[in-house]
């Protein structure tokens, strides 16, 4: 099967530092360059990513890693190009969290089928992608696959 075994619990921290008296902050992990967040006006200046943009970035990155690992590794497919666009829709009532996410995947490769990609997405959702695991019962996720098959 494509699933991995459960691993032991791992703790990590992400320190956040306010940069002004509004809503701008810097956040880093593992001595990497900081990521800047900010609220939209009037609460903030809009100079950084919003909290929901950071969530979509995290989801897209995590899912892309697991899908590519499954396609290239377990399914032994050649992936020439891959892109993923995550689009979120917010609820109208507070808290204005995401209620729907659309994932548009564009993949070019050799020997790839839509069934291969759907299998990698399903395994990612159910067993690998930690962000999807946290979102699964709270946000509707729609996937769209745009597949270009290469024969050489």
mmCIF file of the C-alpha atoms, coordinates in Angstrom:
data_MODEL
# 
_entry.id   MODEL 
# 
loop_
_atom_site.group_PDB 
_atom_site.id 
_atom_site.type_symbol 
_atom_site.label_atom_id 
_atom_site.label_alt_id 
_atom_site.label_comp_id 
_atom_site.label_asym_id 
_atom_site.label_entity_id 
_atom_site.label_seq_id 
_atom_site.pdbx_PDB_ins_code 
_atom_site.Cartn_x 
_atom_site.Cartn_y 
_atom_site.Cartn_z 
_atom_site.occupancy 
_atom_site.B_iso_or_equiv 
_atom_site.pdbx_formal_charge 
_atom_site.auth_seq_id 
_atom_site.auth_comp_id 
_atom_site.auth_asym_id 
_atom_site.auth_atom_id 
_atom_site.pdbx_PDB_model_num 
ATOM 1   C CA . UNK A 1 1   ? 0.000   0.000  0.000   1.00 0.00 ? 1   UNK A CA 1 
ATOM 2   C CA . UNK A 1 2   ? 0.961   3.633  -0.454  1.00 0.00 ? 2   UNK A CA 1 
ATOM 3   C CA . UNK A 1 3   ? 0.350   4.550  3.223   1.00 0.00 ? 3   UNK A CA 1 
ATOM 4   C CA . UNK A 1 4   ? 3.135   5.044  5.748   1.00 0.00 ? 4   UNK A CA 1 
ATOM 5   C CA . UNK A 1 5   ? 3.121   3.785  9.302   1.00 0.00 ? 5   UNK A CA 1 
ATOM 6   C CA . UNK A 1 6   ? 2.285   6.154  12.152  1.00 0.00 ? 6   UNK A CA 1 
ATOM 7   C CA . UNK A 1 7   ? 5.345   7.879  13.595  1.00 0.00 ? 7   UNK A CA 1 
ATOM 8   C CA . UNK A 1 8   ? 5.944   8.984  17.186  1.00 0.00 ? 8   UNK A CA 1 
ATOM 9   C CA . UNK A 1 9   ? 4.786   12.405 18.315  1.00 0.00 ? 9   UNK A CA 1 
ATOM 10  C CA . UNK A 1 10  ? 7.156   15.245 17.425  1.00 0.00 ? 10  UNK A CA 1 
ATOM 11  C CA . UNK A 1 11  ? 7.149   18.713 18.945  1.00 0.00 ? 11  UNK A CA 1 
ATOM 12  C CA . UNK A 1 12  ? 8.360   21.884 17.286  1.00 0.00 ? 12  UNK A CA 1 
ATOM 13  C CA . UNK A 1 13  ? 7.867   25.589 17.903  1.00 0.00 ? 13  UNK A CA 1 
ATOM 14  C CA . UNK A 1 14  ? 7.450   28.674 15.772  1.00 0.00 ? 14  UNK A CA 1 
ATOM 15  C CA . UNK A 1 15  ? 8.248   31.936 17.578  1.00 0.00 ? 15  UNK A CA 1 
ATOM 16  C CA . UNK A 1 16  ? 6.264   34.990 16.495  1.00 0.00 ? 16  UNK A CA 1 
ATOM 17  C CA . UNK A 1 17  ? 7.536   38.532 17.078  1.00 0.00 ? 17  UNK A CA 1 
ATOM 18  C CA . UNK A 1 18  ? 5.374   41.663 16.770  1.00 0.00 ? 18  UNK A CA 1 
ATOM 19  C CA . UNK A 1 19  ? 6.957   44.297 14.506  1.00 0.00 ? 19  UNK A CA 1 
ATOM 20  C CA . UNK A 1 20  ? 4.708   47.274 15.251  1.00 0.00 ? 20  UNK A CA 1 
ATOM 21  C CA . UNK A 1 21  ? 1.767   48.354 17.371  1.00 0.00 ? 21  UNK A CA 1 
ATOM 22  C CA . UNK A 1 22  ? -0.733  47.075 14.802  1.00 0.00 ? 22  UNK A CA 1 
ATOM 23  C CA . UNK A 1 23  ? -0.909  43.521 13.427  1.00 0.00 ? 23  UNK A CA 1 
ATOM 24  C CA . UNK A 1 24  ? 2.428   43.062 11.608  1.00 0.00 ? 24  UNK A CA 1 
ATOM 25  C CA . UNK A 1 25  ? 4.619   40.212 12.804  1.00 0.00 ? 25  UNK A CA 1 
ATOM 26  C CA . UNK A 1 26  ? 7.588   38.080 11.836  1.00 0.00 ? 26  UNK A CA 1 
ATOM 27  C CA . UNK A 1 27  ? 7.676   34.349 12.328  1.00 0.00 ? 27  UNK A CA 1 
ATOM 28  C CA . UNK A 1 28  ? 10.522  31.890 11.786  1.00 0.00 ? 28  UNK A CA 1 
ATOM 29  C CA . UNK A 1 29  ? 11.244  28.218 12.148  1.00 0.00 ? 29  UNK A CA 1 
ATOM 30  C CA . UNK A 1 30  ? 14.484  26.236 12.223  1.00 0.00 ? 30  UNK A CA 1 
ATOM 31  C CA . UNK A 1 31  ? 16.650  29.353 11.688  1.00 0.00 ? 31  UNK A CA 1 
ATOM 32  C CA . UNK A 1 32  ? 15.109  29.965 8.264   1.00 0.00 ? 32  UNK A CA 1 
ATOM 33  C CA . UNK A 1 33  ? 14.369  33.452 6.895   1.00 0.00 ? 33  UNK A CA 1 
ATOM 34  C CA . UNK A 1 34  ? 11.313  35.019 8.530   1.00 0.00 ? 34  UNK A CA 1 
ATOM 35  C CA . UNK A 1 35  ? 7.831   35.046 7.080   1.00 0.00 ? 35  UNK A CA 1 
ATOM 36  C CA . UNK A 1 36  ? 5.896   38.273 7.560   1.00 0.00 ? 36  UNK A CA 1 
ATOM 37  C CA . UNK A 1 37  ? 2.241   38.394 8.390   1.00 0.00 ? 37  UNK A CA 1 
ATOM 38  C CA . UNK A 1 38  ? -0.132  41.323 8.643   1.00 0.00 ? 38  UNK A CA 1 
ATOM 39  C CA . UNK A 1 39  ? -3.825  42.015 8.800   1.00 0.00 ? 39  UNK A CA 1 
ATOM 40  C CA . UNK A 1 40  ? -5.647  43.895 6.081   1.00 0.00 ? 40  UNK A CA 1 
ATOM 41  C CA . UNK A 1 41  ? -6.477  47.568 6.719   1.00 0.00 ? 41  UNK A CA 1 
ATOM 42  C CA . UNK A 1 42  ? -7.795  49.046 8.918   1.00 0.00 ? 42  UNK A CA 1 
ATOM 43  C CA . UNK A 1 43  ? -6.416  46.575 11.513  1.00 0.00 ? 43  UNK A CA 1 
ATOM 44  C CA . UNK A 1 44  ? -3.042  46.304 9.812   1.00 0.00 ? 44  UNK A CA 1 
ATOM 45  C CA . UNK A 1 45  ? -1.137  47.796 6.909   1.00 0.00 ? 45  UNK A CA 1 
ATOM 46  C CA . UNK A 1 46  ? -1.555  44.761 4.618   1.00 0.00 ? 46  UNK A CA 1 
ATOM 47  C CA . UNK A 1 47  ? 2.246   44.470 4.270   1.00 0.00 ? 47  UNK A CA 1 
ATOM 48  C CA . UNK A 1 48  ? 2.462   40.724 4.883   1.00 0.00 ? 48  UNK A CA 1 
ATOM 49  C CA . UNK A 1 49  ? 0.561   37.516 4.270   1.00 0.00 ? 49  UNK A CA 1 
ATOM 50  C CA . UNK A 1 50  ? -2.808  37.146 5.975   1.00 0.00 ? 50  UNK A CA 1 
ATOM 51  C CA . UNK A 1 51  ? -3.399  34.185 8.271   1.00 0.00 ? 51  UNK A CA 1 
ATOM 52  C CA . UNK A 1 52  ? -5.577  32.435 5.679   1.00 0.00 ? 52  UNK A CA 1 
ATOM 53  C CA . UNK A 1 53  ? -3.027  33.021 2.913   1.00 0.00 ? 53  UNK A CA 1 
ATOM 54  C CA . UNK A 1 54  ? -0.407  31.365 5.104   1.00 0.00 ? 54  UNK A CA 1 
ATOM 55  C CA . UNK A 1 55  ? -2.787  28.438 5.665   1.00 0.00 ? 55  UNK A CA 1 
ATOM 56  C CA . UNK A 1 56  ? -3.320  28.033 1.904   1.00 0.00 ? 56  UNK A CA 1 
ATOM 57  C CA . UNK A 1 57  ? 0.446   28.224 1.313   1.00 0.00 ? 57  UNK A CA 1 
ATOM 58  C CA . UNK A 1 58  ? 1.006   25.549 3.946   1.00 0.00 ? 58  UNK A CA 1 
ATOM 59  C CA . UNK A 1 59  ? -1.721  23.316 2.500   1.00 0.00 ? 59  UNK A CA 1 
ATOM 60  C CA . UNK A 1 60  ? -0.492  23.688 -1.091  1.00 0.00 ? 60  UNK A CA 1 
ATOM 61  C CA . UNK A 1 61  ? 3.123   23.021 -0.110  1.00 0.00 ? 61  UNK A CA 1 
ATOM 62  C CA . UNK A 1 62  ? 2.335   20.009 2.063   1.00 0.00 ? 62  UNK A CA 1 
ATOM 63  C CA . UNK A 1 63  ? -0.010  18.458 -0.495  1.00 0.00 ? 63  UNK A CA 1 
ATOM 64  C CA . UNK A 1 64  ? 2.392   19.058 -3.400  1.00 0.00 ? 64  UNK A CA 1 
ATOM 65  C CA . UNK A 1 65  ? 5.204   17.309 -1.519  1.00 0.00 ? 65  UNK A CA 1 
ATOM 66  C CA . UNK A 1 66  ? 3.115   14.236 -0.741  1.00 0.00 ? 66  UNK A CA 1 
ATOM 67  C CA . UNK A 1 67  ? 1.554   13.953 -4.218  1.00 0.00 ? 67  UNK A CA 1 
ATOM 68  C CA . UNK A 1 68  ? 4.932   14.269 -5.945  1.00 0.00 ? 68  UNK A CA 1 
ATOM 69  C CA . UNK A 1 69  ? 6.560   11.776 -3.570  1.00 0.00 ? 69  UNK A CA 1 
ATOM 70  C CA . UNK A 1 70  ? 3.810   9.243  -4.270  1.00 0.00 ? 70  UNK A CA 1 
ATOM 71  C CA . UNK A 1 71  ? 3.794   9.741  -8.050  1.00 0.00 ? 71  UNK A CA 1 
ATOM 72  C CA . UNK A 1 72  ? 7.585   9.670  -8.411  1.00 0.00 ? 72  UNK A CA 1 
ATOM 73  C CA . UNK A 1 73  ? 8.304   7.135  -5.687  1.00 0.00 ? 73  UNK A CA 1 
ATOM 74  C CA . UNK A 1 74  ? 5.641   4.527  -5.090  1.00 0.00 ? 74  UNK A CA 1 
ATOM 75  C CA . UNK A 1 75  ? 3.955   4.808  -8.491  1.00 0.00 ? 75  UNK A CA 1 
ATOM 76  C CA . UNK A 1 76  ? 7.248   5.235  -10.405 1.00 0.00 ? 76  UNK A CA 1 
ATOM 77  C CA . UNK A 1 77  ? 5.906   7.966  -12.727 1.00 0.00 ? 77  UNK A CA 1 
ATOM 78  C CA . UNK A 1 78  ? 8.003   10.628 -14.420 1.00 0.00 ? 78  UNK A CA 1 
ATOM 79  C CA . UNK A 1 79  ? 6.684   14.079 -13.572 1.00 0.00 ? 79  UNK A CA 1 
ATOM 80  C CA . UNK A 1 80  ? 8.076   16.773 -15.885 1.00 0.00 ? 80  UNK A CA 1 
ATOM 81  C CA . UNK A 1 81  ? 6.190   19.749 -14.461 1.00 0.00 ? 81  UNK A CA 1 
ATOM 82  C CA . UNK A 1 82  ? 3.825   20.316 -11.569 1.00 0.00 ? 82  UNK A CA 1 
ATOM 83  C CA . UNK A 1 83  ? 1.944   23.315 -10.284 1.00 0.00 ? 83  UNK A CA 1 
ATOM 84  C CA . UNK A 1 84  ? -0.818  23.710 -7.757  1.00 0.00 ? 84  UNK A CA 1 
ATOM 85  C CA . UNK A 1 85  ? -3.034  26.727 -7.183  1.00 0.00 ? 85  UNK A CA 1 
ATOM 86  C CA . UNK A 1 86  ? -5.084  26.807 -3.978  1.00 0.00 ? 86  UNK A CA 1 
ATOM 87  C CA . UNK A 1 87  ? -8.076  29.156 -3.893  1.00 0.00 ? 87  UNK A CA 1 
ATOM 88  C CA . UNK A 1 88  ? -9.993  29.672 -0.674  1.00 0.00 ? 88  UNK A CA 1 
ATOM 89  C CA . UNK A 1 89  ? -13.502 30.975 -0.066  1.00 0.00 ? 89  UNK A CA 1 
ATOM 90  C CA . UNK A 1 90  ? -14.332 32.512 3.304   1.00 0.00 ? 90  UNK A CA 1 
ATOM 91  C CA . UNK A 1 91  ? -17.530 32.196 5.290   1.00 0.00 ? 91  UNK A CA 1 
ATOM 92  C CA . UNK A 1 92  ? -19.710 35.302 5.482   1.00 0.00 ? 92  UNK A CA 1 
ATOM 93  C CA . UNK A 1 93  ? -20.243 35.005 9.252   1.00 0.00 ? 93  UNK A CA 1 
ATOM 94  C CA . UNK A 1 94  ? -17.644 35.264 12.003  1.00 0.00 ? 94  UNK A CA 1 
ATOM 95  C CA . UNK A 1 95  ? -15.228 33.723 12.475  1.00 0.00 ? 95  UNK A CA 1 
ATOM 96  C CA . UNK A 1 96  ? -14.571 34.286 8.763   1.00 0.00 ? 96  UNK A CA 1 
ATOM 97  C CA . UNK A 1 97  ? -12.713 31.021 8.273   1.00 0.00 ? 97  UNK A CA 1 
ATOM 98  C CA . UNK A 1 98  ? -12.394 29.103 5.031   1.00 0.00 ? 98  UNK A CA 1 
ATOM 99  C CA . UNK A 1 99  ? -15.430 27.066 4.026   1.00 0.00 ? 99  UNK A CA 1 
ATOM 100 C CA . UNK A 1 100 ? -14.224 25.886 0.613   1.00 0.00 ? 100 UNK A CA 1 
ATOM 101 C CA . UNK A 1 101 ? -10.826 25.341 -1.012  1.00 0.00 ? 101 UNK A CA 1 
ATOM 102 C CA . UNK A 1 102 ? -10.317 24.601 -4.696  1.00 0.00 ? 102 UNK A CA 1 
ATOM 103 C CA . UNK A 1 103 ? -7.055  22.915 -5.663  1.00 0.00 ? 103 UNK A CA 1 
ATOM 104 C CA . UNK A 1 104 ? -6.081  23.225 -9.337  1.00 0.00 ? 104 UNK A CA 1 
ATOM 105 C CA . UNK A 1 105 ? -3.280  20.786 -10.153 1.00 0.00 ? 105 UNK A CA 1 
ATOM 106 C CA . UNK A 1 106 ? -1.469  20.986 -13.491 1.00 0.00 ? 106 UNK A CA 1 
ATOM 107 C CA . UNK A 1 107 ? 0.814   18.041 -14.176 1.00 0.00 ? 107 UNK A CA 1 
ATOM 108 C CA . UNK A 1 108 ? 2.893   17.039 -17.179 1.00 0.00 ? 108 UNK A CA 1 
ATOM 109 C CA . UNK A 1 109 ? 4.589   13.668 -17.299 1.00 0.00 ? 109 UNK A CA 1 
ATOM 110 C CA . UNK A 1 110 ? 5.156   10.330 -18.892 1.00 0.00 ? 110 UNK A CA 1 
ATOM 111 C CA . UNK A 1 111 ? 2.774   7.456  -18.322 1.00 0.00 ? 111 UNK A CA 1 
ATOM 112 C CA . UNK A 1 112 ? 0.579   9.502  -15.992 1.00 0.00 ? 112 UNK A CA 1 
ATOM 113 C CA . UNK A 1 113 ? -3.134  8.894  -15.827 1.00 0.00 ? 113 UNK A CA 1 
ATOM 114 C CA . UNK A 1 114 ? -5.828  10.841 -14.015 1.00 0.00 ? 114 UNK A CA 1 
ATOM 115 C CA . UNK A 1 115 ? -6.359  7.686  -11.933 1.00 0.00 ? 115 UNK A CA 1 
ATOM 116 C CA . UNK A 1 116 ? -2.693  7.862  -10.776 1.00 0.00 ? 116 UNK A CA 1 
ATOM 117 C CA . UNK A 1 117 ? -3.121  11.472 -9.707  1.00 0.00 ? 117 UNK A CA 1 
ATOM 118 C CA . UNK A 1 118 ? -6.467  10.804 -7.975  1.00 0.00 ? 118 UNK A CA 1 
ATOM 119 C CA . UNK A 1 119 ? -4.900  7.863  -6.102  1.00 0.00 ? 119 UNK A CA 1 
ATOM 120 C CA . UNK A 1 120 ? -2.007  10.070 -4.953  1.00 0.00 ? 120 UNK A CA 1 
ATOM 121 C CA . UNK A 1 121 ? -4.491  12.755 -3.844  1.00 0.00 ? 121 UNK A CA 1 
ATOM 122 C CA . UNK A 1 122 ? -6.609  10.253 -1.923  1.00 0.00 ? 122 UNK A CA 1 
ATOM 123 C CA . UNK A 1 123 ? -3.648  8.723  -0.111  1.00 0.00 ? 123 UNK A CA 1 
ATOM 124 C CA . UNK A 1 124 ? -2.323  12.221 0.627   1.00 0.00 ? 124 UNK A CA 1 
ATOM 125 C CA . UNK A 1 125 ? -5.671  13.256 2.103   1.00 0.00 ? 125 UNK A CA 1 
ATOM 126 C CA . UNK A 1 126 ? -6.201  10.145 4.205   1.00 0.00 ? 126 UNK A CA 1 
ATOM 127 C CA . UNK A 1 127 ? -2.694  9.187  5.287   1.00 0.00 ? 127 UNK A CA 1 
ATOM 128 C CA . UNK A 1 128 ? 0.098   11.653 4.522   1.00 0.00 ? 128 UNK A CA 1 
ATOM 129 C CA . UNK A 1 129 ? -0.740  15.373 4.288   1.00 0.00 ? 129 UNK A CA 1 
ATOM 130 C CA . UNK A 1 130 ? -0.965  16.768 7.853   1.00 0.00 ? 130 UNK A CA 1 
ATOM 131 C CA . UNK A 1 131 ? -2.609  20.015 6.771   1.00 0.00 ? 131 UNK A CA 1 
ATOM 132 C CA . UNK A 1 132 ? -5.388  18.195 4.888   1.00 0.00 ? 132 UNK A CA 1 
ATOM 133 C CA . UNK A 1 133 ? -5.832  15.975 7.930   1.00 0.00 ? 133 UNK A CA 1 
ATOM 134 C CA . UNK A 1 134 ? -6.545  19.061 10.060  1.00 0.00 ? 134 UNK A CA 1 
ATOM 135 C CA . UNK A 1 135 ? -8.852  20.630 7.458   1.00 0.00 ? 135 UNK A CA 1 
ATOM 136 C CA . UNK A 1 136 ? -10.752 17.490 6.414   1.00 0.00 ? 136 UNK A CA 1 
ATOM 137 C CA . UNK A 1 137 ? -13.741 17.781 8.764   1.00 0.00 ? 137 UNK A CA 1 
ATOM 138 C CA . UNK A 1 138 ? -13.936 21.579 8.609   1.00 0.00 ? 138 UNK A CA 1 
ATOM 139 C CA . UNK A 1 139 ? -13.443 22.730 5.023   1.00 0.00 ? 139 UNK A CA 1 
ATOM 140 C CA . UNK A 1 140 ? -14.840 21.377 1.753   1.00 0.00 ? 140 UNK A CA 1 
ATOM 141 C CA . UNK A 1 141 ? -11.936 20.659 -0.618  1.00 0.00 ? 141 UNK A CA 1 
ATOM 142 C CA . UNK A 1 142 ? -12.444 20.356 -4.365  1.00 0.00 ? 142 UNK A CA 1 
ATOM 143 C CA . UNK A 1 143 ? -9.678  19.099 -6.656  1.00 0.00 ? 143 UNK A CA 1 
ATOM 144 C CA . UNK A 1 144 ? -9.312  19.767 -10.364 1.00 0.00 ? 144 UNK A CA 1 
ATOM 145 C CA . UNK A 1 145 ? -6.686  17.899 -12.359 1.00 0.00 ? 145 UNK A CA 1 
ATOM 146 C CA . UNK A 1 146 ? -5.244  19.271 -15.582 1.00 0.00 ? 146 UNK A CA 1 
ATOM 147 C CA . UNK A 1 147 ? -3.113  16.471 -17.010 1.00 0.00 ? 147 UNK A CA 1 
ATOM 148 C CA . UNK A 1 148 ? -0.803  16.706 -20.022 1.00 0.00 ? 148 UNK A CA 1 
ATOM 149 C CA . UNK A 1 149 ? 0.654   13.373 -21.079 1.00 0.00 ? 149 UNK A CA 1 
ATOM 150 C CA . UNK A 1 150 ? 4.108   13.232 -22.636 1.00 0.00 ? 150 UNK A CA 1 
ATOM 151 C CA . UNK A 1 151 ? 5.114   10.291 -24.743 1.00 0.00 ? 151 UNK A CA 1 
ATOM 152 C CA . UNK A 1 152 ? 8.863   11.067 -24.726 1.00 0.00 ? 152 UNK A CA 1 
# 
